[in-house]
Short mmCIF file of C-alpha atoms and ligand atoms in Angstrom, two decimals:
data_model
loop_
_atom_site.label_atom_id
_atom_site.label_comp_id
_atom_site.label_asym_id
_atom_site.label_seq_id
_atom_site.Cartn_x
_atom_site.Cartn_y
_atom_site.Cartn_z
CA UNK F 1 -33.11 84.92 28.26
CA UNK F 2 -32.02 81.83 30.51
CA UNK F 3 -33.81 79.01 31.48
CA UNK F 4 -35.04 80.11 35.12
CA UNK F 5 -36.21 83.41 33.34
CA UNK F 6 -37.85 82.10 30.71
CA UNK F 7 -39.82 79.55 32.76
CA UNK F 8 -40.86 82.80 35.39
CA UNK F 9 -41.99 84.27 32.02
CA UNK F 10 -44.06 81.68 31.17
CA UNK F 11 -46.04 81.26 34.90
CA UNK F 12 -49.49 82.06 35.29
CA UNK F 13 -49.94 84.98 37.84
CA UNK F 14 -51.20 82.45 40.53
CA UNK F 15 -47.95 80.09 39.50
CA UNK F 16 -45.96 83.22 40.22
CA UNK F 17 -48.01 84.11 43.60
CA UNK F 18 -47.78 80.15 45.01
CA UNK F 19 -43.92 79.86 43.96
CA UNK F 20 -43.29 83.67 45.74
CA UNK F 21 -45.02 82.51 49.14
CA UNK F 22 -43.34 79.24 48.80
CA UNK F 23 -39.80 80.59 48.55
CA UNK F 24 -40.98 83.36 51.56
CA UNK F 25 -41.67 79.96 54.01
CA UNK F 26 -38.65 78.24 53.08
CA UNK F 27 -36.88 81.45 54.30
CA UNK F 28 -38.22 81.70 57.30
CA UNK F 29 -38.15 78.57 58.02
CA UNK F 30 -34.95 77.86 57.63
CA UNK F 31 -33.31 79.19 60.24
CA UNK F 32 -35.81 80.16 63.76
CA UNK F 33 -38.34 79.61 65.48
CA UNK F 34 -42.00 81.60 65.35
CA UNK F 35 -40.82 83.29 68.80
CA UNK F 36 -37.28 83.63 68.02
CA UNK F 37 -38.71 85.48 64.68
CA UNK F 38 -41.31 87.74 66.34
CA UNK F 39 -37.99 89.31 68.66
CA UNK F 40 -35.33 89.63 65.89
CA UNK F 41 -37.65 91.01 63.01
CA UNK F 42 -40.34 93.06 64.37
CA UNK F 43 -38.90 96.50 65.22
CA UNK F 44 -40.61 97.96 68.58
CA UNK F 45 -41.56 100.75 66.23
CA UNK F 46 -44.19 98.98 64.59
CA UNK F 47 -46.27 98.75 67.08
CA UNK F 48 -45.16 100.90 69.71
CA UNK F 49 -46.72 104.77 69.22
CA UNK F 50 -44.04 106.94 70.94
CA UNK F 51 -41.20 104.89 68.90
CA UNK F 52 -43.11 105.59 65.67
CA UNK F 53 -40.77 107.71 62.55
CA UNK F 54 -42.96 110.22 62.52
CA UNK F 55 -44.25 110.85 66.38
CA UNK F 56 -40.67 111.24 67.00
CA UNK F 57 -39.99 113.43 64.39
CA UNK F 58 -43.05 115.67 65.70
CA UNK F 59 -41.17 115.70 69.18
CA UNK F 60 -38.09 116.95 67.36
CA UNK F 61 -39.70 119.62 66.04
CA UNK F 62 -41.73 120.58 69.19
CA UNK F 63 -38.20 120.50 71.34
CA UNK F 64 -36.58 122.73 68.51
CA UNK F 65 -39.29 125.61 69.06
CA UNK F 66 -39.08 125.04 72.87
CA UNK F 67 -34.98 125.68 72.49
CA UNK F 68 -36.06 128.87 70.57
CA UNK F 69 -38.21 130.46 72.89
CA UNK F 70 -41.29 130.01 70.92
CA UNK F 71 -44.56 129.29 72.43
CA UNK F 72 -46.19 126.53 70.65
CA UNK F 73 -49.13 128.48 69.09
CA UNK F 74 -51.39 125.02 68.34
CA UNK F 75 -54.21 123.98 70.34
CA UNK F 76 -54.95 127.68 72.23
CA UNK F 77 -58.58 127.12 73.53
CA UNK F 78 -60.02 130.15 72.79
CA UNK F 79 -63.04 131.69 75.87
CA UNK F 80 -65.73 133.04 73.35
CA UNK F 81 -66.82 133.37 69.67
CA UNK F 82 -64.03 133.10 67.14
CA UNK F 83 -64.89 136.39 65.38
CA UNK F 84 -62.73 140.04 64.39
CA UNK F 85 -62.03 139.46 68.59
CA UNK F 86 -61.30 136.24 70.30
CA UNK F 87 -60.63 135.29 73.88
CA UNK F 88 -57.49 133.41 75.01
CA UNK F 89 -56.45 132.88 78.52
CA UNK F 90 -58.40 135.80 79.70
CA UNK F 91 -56.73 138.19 77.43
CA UNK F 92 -59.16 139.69 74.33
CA UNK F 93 -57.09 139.75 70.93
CA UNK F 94 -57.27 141.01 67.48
CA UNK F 95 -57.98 137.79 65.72
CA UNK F 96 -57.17 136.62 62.33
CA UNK F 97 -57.00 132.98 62.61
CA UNK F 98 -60.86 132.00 62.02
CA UNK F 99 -62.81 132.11 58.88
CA UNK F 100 -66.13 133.28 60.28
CA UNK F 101 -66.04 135.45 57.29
CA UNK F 102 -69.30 137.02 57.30
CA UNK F 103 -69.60 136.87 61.42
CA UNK F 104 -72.70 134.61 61.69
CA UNK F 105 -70.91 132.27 63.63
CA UNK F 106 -72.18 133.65 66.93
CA UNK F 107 -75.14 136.21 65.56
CA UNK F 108 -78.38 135.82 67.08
CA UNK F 109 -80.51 134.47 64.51
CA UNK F 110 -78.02 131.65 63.51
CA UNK F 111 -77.74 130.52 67.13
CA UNK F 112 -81.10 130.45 67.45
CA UNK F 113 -81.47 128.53 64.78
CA UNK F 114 -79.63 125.67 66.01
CA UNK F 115 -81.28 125.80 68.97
CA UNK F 116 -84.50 125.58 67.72
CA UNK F 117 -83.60 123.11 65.40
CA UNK F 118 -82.45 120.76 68.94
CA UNK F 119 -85.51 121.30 70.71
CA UNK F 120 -87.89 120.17 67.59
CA UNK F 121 -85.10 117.21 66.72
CA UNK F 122 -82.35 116.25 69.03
CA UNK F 123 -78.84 116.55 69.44
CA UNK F 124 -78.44 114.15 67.00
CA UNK F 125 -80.39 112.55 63.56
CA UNK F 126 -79.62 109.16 65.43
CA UNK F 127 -79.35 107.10 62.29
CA UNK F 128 -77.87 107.81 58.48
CA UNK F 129 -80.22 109.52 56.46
CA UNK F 130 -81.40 106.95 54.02
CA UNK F 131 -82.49 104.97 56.72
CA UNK F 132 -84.25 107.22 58.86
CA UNK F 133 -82.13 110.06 60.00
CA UNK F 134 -83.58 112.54 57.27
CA UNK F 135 -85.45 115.49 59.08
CA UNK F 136 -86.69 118.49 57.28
CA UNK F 137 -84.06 120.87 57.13
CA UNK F 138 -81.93 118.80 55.33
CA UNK F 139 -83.32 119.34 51.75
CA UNK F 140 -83.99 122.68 52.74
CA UNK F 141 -80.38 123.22 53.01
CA UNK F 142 -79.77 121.37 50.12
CA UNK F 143 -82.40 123.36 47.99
CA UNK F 144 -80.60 126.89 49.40
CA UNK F 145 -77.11 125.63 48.56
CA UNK F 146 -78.57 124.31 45.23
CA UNK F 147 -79.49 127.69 44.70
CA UNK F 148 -76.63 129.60 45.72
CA UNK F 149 -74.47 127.83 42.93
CA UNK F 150 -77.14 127.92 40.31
CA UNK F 151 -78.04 124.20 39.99
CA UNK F 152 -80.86 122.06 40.59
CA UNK F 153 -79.67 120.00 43.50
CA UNK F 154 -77.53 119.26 46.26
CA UNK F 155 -76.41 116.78 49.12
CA UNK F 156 -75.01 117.46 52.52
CA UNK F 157 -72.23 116.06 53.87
CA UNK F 158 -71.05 115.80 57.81
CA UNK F 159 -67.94 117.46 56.84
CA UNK F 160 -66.23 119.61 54.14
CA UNK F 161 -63.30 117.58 54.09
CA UNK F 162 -65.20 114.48 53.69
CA UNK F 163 -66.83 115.66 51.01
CA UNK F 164 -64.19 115.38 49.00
CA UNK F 165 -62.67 112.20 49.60
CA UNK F 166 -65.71 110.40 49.75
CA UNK F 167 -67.08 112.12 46.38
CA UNK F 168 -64.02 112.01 44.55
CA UNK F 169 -63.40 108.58 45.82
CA UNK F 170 -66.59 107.67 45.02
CA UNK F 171 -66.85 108.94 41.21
CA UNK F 172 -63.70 108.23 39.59
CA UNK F 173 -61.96 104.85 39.33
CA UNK F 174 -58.45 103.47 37.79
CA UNK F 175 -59.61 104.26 34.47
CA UNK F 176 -60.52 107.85 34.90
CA UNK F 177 -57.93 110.92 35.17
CA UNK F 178 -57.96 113.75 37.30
CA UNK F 179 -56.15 117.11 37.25
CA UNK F 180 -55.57 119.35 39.92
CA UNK F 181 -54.15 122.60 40.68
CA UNK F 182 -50.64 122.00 42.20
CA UNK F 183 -52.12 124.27 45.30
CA UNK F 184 -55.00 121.91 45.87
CA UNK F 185 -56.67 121.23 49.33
CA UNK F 186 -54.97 117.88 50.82
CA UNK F 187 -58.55 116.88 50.71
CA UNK F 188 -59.06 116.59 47.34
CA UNK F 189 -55.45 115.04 47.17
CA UNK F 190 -56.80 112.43 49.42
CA UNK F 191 -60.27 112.13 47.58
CA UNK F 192 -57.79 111.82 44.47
CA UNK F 193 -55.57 108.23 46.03
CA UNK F 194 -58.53 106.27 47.18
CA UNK F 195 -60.40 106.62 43.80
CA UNK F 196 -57.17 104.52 42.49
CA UNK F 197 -57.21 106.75 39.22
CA UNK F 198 -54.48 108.51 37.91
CA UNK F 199 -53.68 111.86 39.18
CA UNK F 200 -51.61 114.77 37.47
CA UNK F 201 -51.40 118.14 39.38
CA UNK F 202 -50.89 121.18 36.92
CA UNK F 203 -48.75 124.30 37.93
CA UNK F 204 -50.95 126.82 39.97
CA UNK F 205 -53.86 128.45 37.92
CA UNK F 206 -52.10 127.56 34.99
CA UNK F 207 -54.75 126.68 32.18
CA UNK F 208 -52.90 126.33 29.07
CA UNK F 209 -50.61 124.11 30.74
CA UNK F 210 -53.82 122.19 31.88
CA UNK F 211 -54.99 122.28 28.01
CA UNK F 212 -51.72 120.59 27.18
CA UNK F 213 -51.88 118.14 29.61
CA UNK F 214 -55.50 117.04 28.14
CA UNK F 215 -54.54 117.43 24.80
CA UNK F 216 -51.81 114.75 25.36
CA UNK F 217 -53.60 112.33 27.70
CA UNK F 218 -57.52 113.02 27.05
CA UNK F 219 -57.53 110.07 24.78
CA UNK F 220 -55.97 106.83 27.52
CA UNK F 221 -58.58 107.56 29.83
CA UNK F 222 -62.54 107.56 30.83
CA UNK F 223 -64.23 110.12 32.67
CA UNK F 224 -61.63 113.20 33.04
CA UNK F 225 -62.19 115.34 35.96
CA UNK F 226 -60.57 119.41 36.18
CA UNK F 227 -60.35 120.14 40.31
CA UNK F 228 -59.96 124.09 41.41
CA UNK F 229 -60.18 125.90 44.78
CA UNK F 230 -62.65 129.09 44.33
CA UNK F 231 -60.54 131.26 46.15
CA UNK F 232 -57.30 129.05 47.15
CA UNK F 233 -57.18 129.01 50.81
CA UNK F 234 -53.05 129.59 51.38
CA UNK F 235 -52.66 132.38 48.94
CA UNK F 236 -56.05 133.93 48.53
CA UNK F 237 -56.07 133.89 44.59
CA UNK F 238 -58.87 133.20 42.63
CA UNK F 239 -58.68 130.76 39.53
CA UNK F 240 -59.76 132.54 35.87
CA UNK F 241 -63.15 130.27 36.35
CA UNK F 242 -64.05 131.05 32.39
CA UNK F 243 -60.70 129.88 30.82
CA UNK F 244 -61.16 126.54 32.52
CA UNK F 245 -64.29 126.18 31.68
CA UNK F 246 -63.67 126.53 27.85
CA UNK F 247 -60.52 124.07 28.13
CA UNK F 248 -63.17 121.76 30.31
CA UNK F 249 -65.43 121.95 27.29
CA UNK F 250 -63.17 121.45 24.78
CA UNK F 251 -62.26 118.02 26.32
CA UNK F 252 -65.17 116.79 27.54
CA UNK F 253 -64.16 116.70 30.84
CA UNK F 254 -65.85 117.68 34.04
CA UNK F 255 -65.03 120.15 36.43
CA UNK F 256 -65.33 120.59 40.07
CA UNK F 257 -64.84 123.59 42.15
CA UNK F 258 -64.09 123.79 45.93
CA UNK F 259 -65.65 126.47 47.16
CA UNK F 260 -64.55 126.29 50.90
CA UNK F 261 -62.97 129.96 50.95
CA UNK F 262 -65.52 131.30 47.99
CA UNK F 263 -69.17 130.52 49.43
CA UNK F 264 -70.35 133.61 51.19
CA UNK F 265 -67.13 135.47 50.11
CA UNK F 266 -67.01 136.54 46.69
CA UNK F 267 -69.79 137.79 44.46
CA UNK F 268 -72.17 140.90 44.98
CA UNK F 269 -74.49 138.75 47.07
CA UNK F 270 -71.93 136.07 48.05
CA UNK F 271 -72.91 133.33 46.19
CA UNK F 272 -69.54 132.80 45.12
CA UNK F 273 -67.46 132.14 42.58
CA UNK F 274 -69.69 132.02 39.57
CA UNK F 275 -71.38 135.05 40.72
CA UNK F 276 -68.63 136.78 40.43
CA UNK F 277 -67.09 135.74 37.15
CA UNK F 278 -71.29 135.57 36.05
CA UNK F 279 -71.01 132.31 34.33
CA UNK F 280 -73.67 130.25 34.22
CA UNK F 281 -74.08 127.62 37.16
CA UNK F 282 -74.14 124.31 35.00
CA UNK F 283 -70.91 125.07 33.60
CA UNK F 284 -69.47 123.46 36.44
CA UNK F 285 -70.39 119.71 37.13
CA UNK F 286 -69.41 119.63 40.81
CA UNK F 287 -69.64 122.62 42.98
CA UNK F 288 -68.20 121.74 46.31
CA UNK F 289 -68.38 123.60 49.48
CA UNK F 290 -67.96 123.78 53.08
CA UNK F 291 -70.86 124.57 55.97
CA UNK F 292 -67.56 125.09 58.16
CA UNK F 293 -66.47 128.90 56.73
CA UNK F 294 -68.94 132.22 56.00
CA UNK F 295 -71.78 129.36 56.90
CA UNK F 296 -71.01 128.87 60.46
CA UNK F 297 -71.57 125.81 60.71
CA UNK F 298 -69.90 122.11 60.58
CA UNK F 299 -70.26 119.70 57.03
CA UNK F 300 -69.86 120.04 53.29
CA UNK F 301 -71.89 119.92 50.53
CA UNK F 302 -71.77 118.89 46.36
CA UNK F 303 -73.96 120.49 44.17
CA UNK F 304 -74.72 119.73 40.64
CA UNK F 305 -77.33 118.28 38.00
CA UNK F 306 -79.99 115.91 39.72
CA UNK F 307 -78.96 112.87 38.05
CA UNK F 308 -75.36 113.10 39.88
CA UNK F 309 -76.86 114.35 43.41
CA UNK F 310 -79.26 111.20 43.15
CA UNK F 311 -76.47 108.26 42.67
CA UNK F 312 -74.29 110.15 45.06
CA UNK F 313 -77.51 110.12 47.58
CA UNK F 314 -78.04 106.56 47.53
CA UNK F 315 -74.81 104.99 46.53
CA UNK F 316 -72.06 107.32 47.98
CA UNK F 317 -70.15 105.41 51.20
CA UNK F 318 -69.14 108.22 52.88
CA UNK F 319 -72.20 110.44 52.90
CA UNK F 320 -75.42 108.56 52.87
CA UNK F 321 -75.14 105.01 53.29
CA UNK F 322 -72.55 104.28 56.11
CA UNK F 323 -72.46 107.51 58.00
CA UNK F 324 -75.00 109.45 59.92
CA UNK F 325 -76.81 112.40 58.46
CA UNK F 326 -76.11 116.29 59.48
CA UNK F 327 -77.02 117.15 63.51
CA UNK F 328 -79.92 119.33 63.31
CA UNK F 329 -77.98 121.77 64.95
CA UNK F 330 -75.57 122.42 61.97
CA UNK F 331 -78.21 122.07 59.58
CA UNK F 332 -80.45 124.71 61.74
CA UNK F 333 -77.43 127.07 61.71
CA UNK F 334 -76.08 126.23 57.98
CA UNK F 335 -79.58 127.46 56.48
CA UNK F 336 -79.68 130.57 59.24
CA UNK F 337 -76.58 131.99 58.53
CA UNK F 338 -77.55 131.67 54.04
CA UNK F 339 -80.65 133.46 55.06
CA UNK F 340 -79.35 136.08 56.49
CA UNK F 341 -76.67 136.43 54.31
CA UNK F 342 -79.55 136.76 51.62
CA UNK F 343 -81.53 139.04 53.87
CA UNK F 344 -78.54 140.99 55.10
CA UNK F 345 -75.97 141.57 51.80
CA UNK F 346 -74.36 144.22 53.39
CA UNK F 347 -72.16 141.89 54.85
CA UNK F 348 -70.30 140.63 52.01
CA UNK F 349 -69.91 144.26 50.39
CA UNK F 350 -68.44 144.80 54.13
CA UNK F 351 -66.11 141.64 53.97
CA UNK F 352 -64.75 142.49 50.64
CA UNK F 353 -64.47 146.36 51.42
CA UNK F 354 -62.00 145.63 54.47
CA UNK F 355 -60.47 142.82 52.74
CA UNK F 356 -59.49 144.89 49.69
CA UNK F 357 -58.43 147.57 52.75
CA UNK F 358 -55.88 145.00 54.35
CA UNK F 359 -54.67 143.88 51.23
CA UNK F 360 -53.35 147.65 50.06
CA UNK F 361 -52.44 148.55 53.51
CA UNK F 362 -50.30 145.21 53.61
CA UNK F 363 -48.42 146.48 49.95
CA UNK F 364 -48.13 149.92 51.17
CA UNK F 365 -46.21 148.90 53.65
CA UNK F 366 -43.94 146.51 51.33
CA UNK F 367 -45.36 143.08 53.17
CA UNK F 368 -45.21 140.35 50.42
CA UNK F 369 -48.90 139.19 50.28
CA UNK F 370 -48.24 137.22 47.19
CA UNK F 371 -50.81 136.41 44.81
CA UNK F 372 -53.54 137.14 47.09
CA UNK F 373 -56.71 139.52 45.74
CA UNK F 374 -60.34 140.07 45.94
CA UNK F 375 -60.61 136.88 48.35
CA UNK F 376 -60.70 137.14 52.71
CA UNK F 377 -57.39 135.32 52.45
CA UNK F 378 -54.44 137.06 52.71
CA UNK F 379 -50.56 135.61 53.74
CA UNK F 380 -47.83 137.36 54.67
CA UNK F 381 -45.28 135.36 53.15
CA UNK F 382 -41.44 135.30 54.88
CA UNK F 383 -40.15 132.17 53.54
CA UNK F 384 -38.79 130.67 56.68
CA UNK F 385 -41.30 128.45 59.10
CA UNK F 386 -38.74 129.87 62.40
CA UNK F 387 -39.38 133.77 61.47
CA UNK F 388 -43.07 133.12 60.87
CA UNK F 389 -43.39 131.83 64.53
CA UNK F 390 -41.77 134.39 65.68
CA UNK F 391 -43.16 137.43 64.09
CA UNK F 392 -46.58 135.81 65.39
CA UNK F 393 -45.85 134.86 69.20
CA UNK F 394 -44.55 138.77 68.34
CA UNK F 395 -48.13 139.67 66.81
CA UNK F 396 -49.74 137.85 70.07
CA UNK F 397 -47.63 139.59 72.64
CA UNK F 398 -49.31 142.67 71.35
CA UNK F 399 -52.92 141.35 71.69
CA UNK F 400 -53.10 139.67 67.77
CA UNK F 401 -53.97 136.30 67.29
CA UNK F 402 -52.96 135.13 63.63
CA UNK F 403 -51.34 131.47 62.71
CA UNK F 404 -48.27 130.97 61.02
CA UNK F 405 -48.68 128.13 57.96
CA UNK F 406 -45.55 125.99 57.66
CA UNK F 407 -44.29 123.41 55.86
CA UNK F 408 -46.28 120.96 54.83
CA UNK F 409 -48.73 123.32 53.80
CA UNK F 410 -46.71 124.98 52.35
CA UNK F 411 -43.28 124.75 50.87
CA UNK F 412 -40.67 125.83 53.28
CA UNK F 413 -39.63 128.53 51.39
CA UNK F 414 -43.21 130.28 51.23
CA UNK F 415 -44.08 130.06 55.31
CA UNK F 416 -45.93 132.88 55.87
CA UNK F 417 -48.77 134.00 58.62
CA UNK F 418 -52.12 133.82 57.02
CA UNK F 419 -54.71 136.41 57.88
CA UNK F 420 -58.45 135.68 57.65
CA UNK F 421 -59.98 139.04 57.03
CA UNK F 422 -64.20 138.83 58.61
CA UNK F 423 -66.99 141.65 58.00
CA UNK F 424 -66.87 142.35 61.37
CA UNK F 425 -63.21 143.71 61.24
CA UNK F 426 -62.78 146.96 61.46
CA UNK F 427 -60.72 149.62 59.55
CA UNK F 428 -58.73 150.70 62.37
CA UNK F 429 -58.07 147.14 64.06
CA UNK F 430 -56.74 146.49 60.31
CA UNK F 431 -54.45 149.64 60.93
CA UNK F 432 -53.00 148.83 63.84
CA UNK F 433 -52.65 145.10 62.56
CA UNK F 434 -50.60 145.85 59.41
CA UNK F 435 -48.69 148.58 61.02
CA UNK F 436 -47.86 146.36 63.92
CA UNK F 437 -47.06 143.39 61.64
CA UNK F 438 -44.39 145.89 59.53
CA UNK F 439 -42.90 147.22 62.62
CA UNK F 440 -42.47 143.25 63.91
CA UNK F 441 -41.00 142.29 61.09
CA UNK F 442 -38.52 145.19 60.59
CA UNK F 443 -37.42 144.13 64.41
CA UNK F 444 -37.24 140.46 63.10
CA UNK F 445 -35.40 140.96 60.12
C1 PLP O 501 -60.24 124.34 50.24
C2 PLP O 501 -60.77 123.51 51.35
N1 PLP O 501 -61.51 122.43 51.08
C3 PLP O 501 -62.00 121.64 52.06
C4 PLP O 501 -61.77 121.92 53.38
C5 PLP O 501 -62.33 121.03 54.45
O1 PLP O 501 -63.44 121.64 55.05
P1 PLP O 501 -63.85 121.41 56.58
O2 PLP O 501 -62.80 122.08 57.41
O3 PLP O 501 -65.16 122.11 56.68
O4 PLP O 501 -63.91 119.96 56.81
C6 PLP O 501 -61.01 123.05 53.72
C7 PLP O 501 -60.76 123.35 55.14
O5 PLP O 501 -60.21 124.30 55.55
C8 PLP O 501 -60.50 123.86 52.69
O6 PLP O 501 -59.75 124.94 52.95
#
């Protein structure tokens, strides 16, 4: 080592911090002024918006489906209930691009519901909850959702993606670990950077891998946490719940489930993904879910032992303390639409009856669907984001509405249209759908 190295070796970390900000002044110093330095060094892109990387790199992409005749697809403002039918521009469509799975967005009772639950409270709680913006209905959401997943308790959130960042953010800390599925929700990726802890994604579903993983880095860390989707919300797969719970045990890590595309959806009654794989509710330590989905409504929820729900009620940021608590208007349709999903269970045997119907109409006729079963998701993979606009500004020409998911949500090479398959469906819109999509795509190819 030389001299100069070996005395930077020896510096304290604040002899290291006062010598690095004296060297940056003598640099700038040296040669300009403060103004002269504010015009040479500051590029107009940082901090002008329609120079900035990526805005122009949106605009790029927005010309290049302009040059290709394709209508840009984002943004339609659709006349009436998203449901099995939607309205756009005066013309009615077949419509796949809404997850009002069980069709209680718009149902009588649920809109009632909110209604009701405005004239008794407001528009608006008017303050966050631990102050004094709790009404009623709040816990008696919580105590439904609670239910649902087979725990004791549960806290509300004002929005499913939310949910995750602030819980994830809020549990885990540069000590802790947590795993993911390499499909994971960009929420939960998010939730995952502001907790500062370290993050390893395993490959999709993959739970011996995930085993491995914990058998090699269990021992560095604190609290370990496992993160799955219910059903995943590209491909429509569902995770094999019991192996992770045994690999979960065997580590003593936790394990949290999203259950945004599961809640309402799978299950003989729709409680979700525990019901169907019967396992017993505790086994998970966070259930997470969305109001947004088969619950018609707008927030999230996490669901768990009541020792967890309470420190997450009074100390979590991002749900309690510094943001307002659900309007009463979600939380009056929320607990409508899980009534009469209780009341009513016809309509998840419906759901999964024409979702199982798409699904084998889609392989009859050769579409790749990839690993999509016994979930409302289904894509319609074609590997390349140009062809997936175009088969679906195809699909709408001929009155169906379904959105094409590109890259980043998915890699490049797996753009496909994803269909959201509702209860209200019928068999022989699904028909015509599939047929139509096979007959597009032939054309296409
Ligand atoms: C798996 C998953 N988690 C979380 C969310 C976020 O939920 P929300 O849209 O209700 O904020 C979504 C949204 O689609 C999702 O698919």
């Amino acid at each position: 080592m030389d001299n100069g190295k070996r005395k930077l070796a020896n510096m304290s970390p604040e002899e290291k911090r006062n010598l690095a900000k004296q060297l940056l002044q003598e640099q700038t110093h040296q040669t300009k002024t403060p103004s002269q330095q504010t015009e040479r060094e500051i590029q107009a892109e940082f901090y002008r918006f329609e120079l900035l990387s990526g805005y122009r790199e949106l605009q790029q992409q927005i010309e290049e489906m302009r040059r290709l005749n394709i209508q840009n697809p984002y943004f339609m403002a659709h006349e009436d209930v998203s449901n099995n039918t939607i309205s756009i521009a005066g013309r009615e469509y077949i419509n796949y691009s809404g997850y009002n799975y069980l069709g209680m967005s718009g149902d009588p009772i649920v809109s009632k519901a909110a209604k009701e639950a405005i004239d008794k409270y407001g528009t608006s709680v008017s303050a966050s909850r631990i102050v004094s913006g709790e009404i009623p209905i709040h816990s008696e959401l919580e105590q439904e959702l609670a239910n649902l997943a087979g725990v004791e308790s549960c806290l509300v959130f004002v929005s499913g993606y939310a949910t995750n960042v602030t819980t994830i953010g809020h549990l885990f800390g540069p000590k802790d670990l947590l795993l993911h599925d390499a499909l994971i929700h960009n929420s939960v990726v998010t939730g995952c950077q502001l907790s500062g802890a370290r993050r390893i994604p395993f490959p999709h579903n993959d739970w011996q891998a995930l085993d491995n993983l914990l058998a090699e880095n269990r021992r560095y860390h604190e609290r370990v946490l496992i993160i799955l989707e219910g059903v995943y919300s590209m491909d429509g797969d569902i995770p094999e719940l019991p192996k992770f719970i045994e690999v979960k045990k065997r580590h003593k890590a936790l394990l949290m489930v999203d259950e945004a595309h599961s809640a309402g959806v799978l299950g003989p009654r729709g409680f979700g993904i525990g019901e169907h794989f019967g396992i017993k509710g505790t086994d998970i330590d966070l259930w997470m879910g969305t109001l947004s989905k088969a619950f018609a409504s707008c927030g999230g929820y996490i669901a768990g032992c009541k020792e967890m729900v309470e420190y997450m009620k009074y100390l979590t940021p991002g749900a309690i303390l510094y943001s307002v608590g659900l309007s009463p208007s979600n939380t009056g349709a929320a607990l409508a639409a899980i009534r009469v999903m209780k009341a009513e269970p016809e309509r998840v045997s419906r759901l999964q009856a024409r979702s199982r119907f798409f699904l084998k109409r889609a392989q009859e006729r050769s579409l790749n669907t990839g690993l999509s079963g016994g979930s409302a998701v289904v894509p319609v993979i074609l590997g390349d984001s140009i062809k997936s606009l175009q088969l679906g500004q195809r699909l709408f020409e001929r009155g169906i509405n379904v959105q094409a998911m590109l890259y980043p949500s998915v890699p490049e090479e797996e753009a496909r249209l994803r269909f959201f398959i509702t209860a209200q469906h019928t068999e022989e819109q699904i028909k015509f759908t599939v047929d139509t999509v096979a007959e597009q795509l032939q054309e296409l190819r």
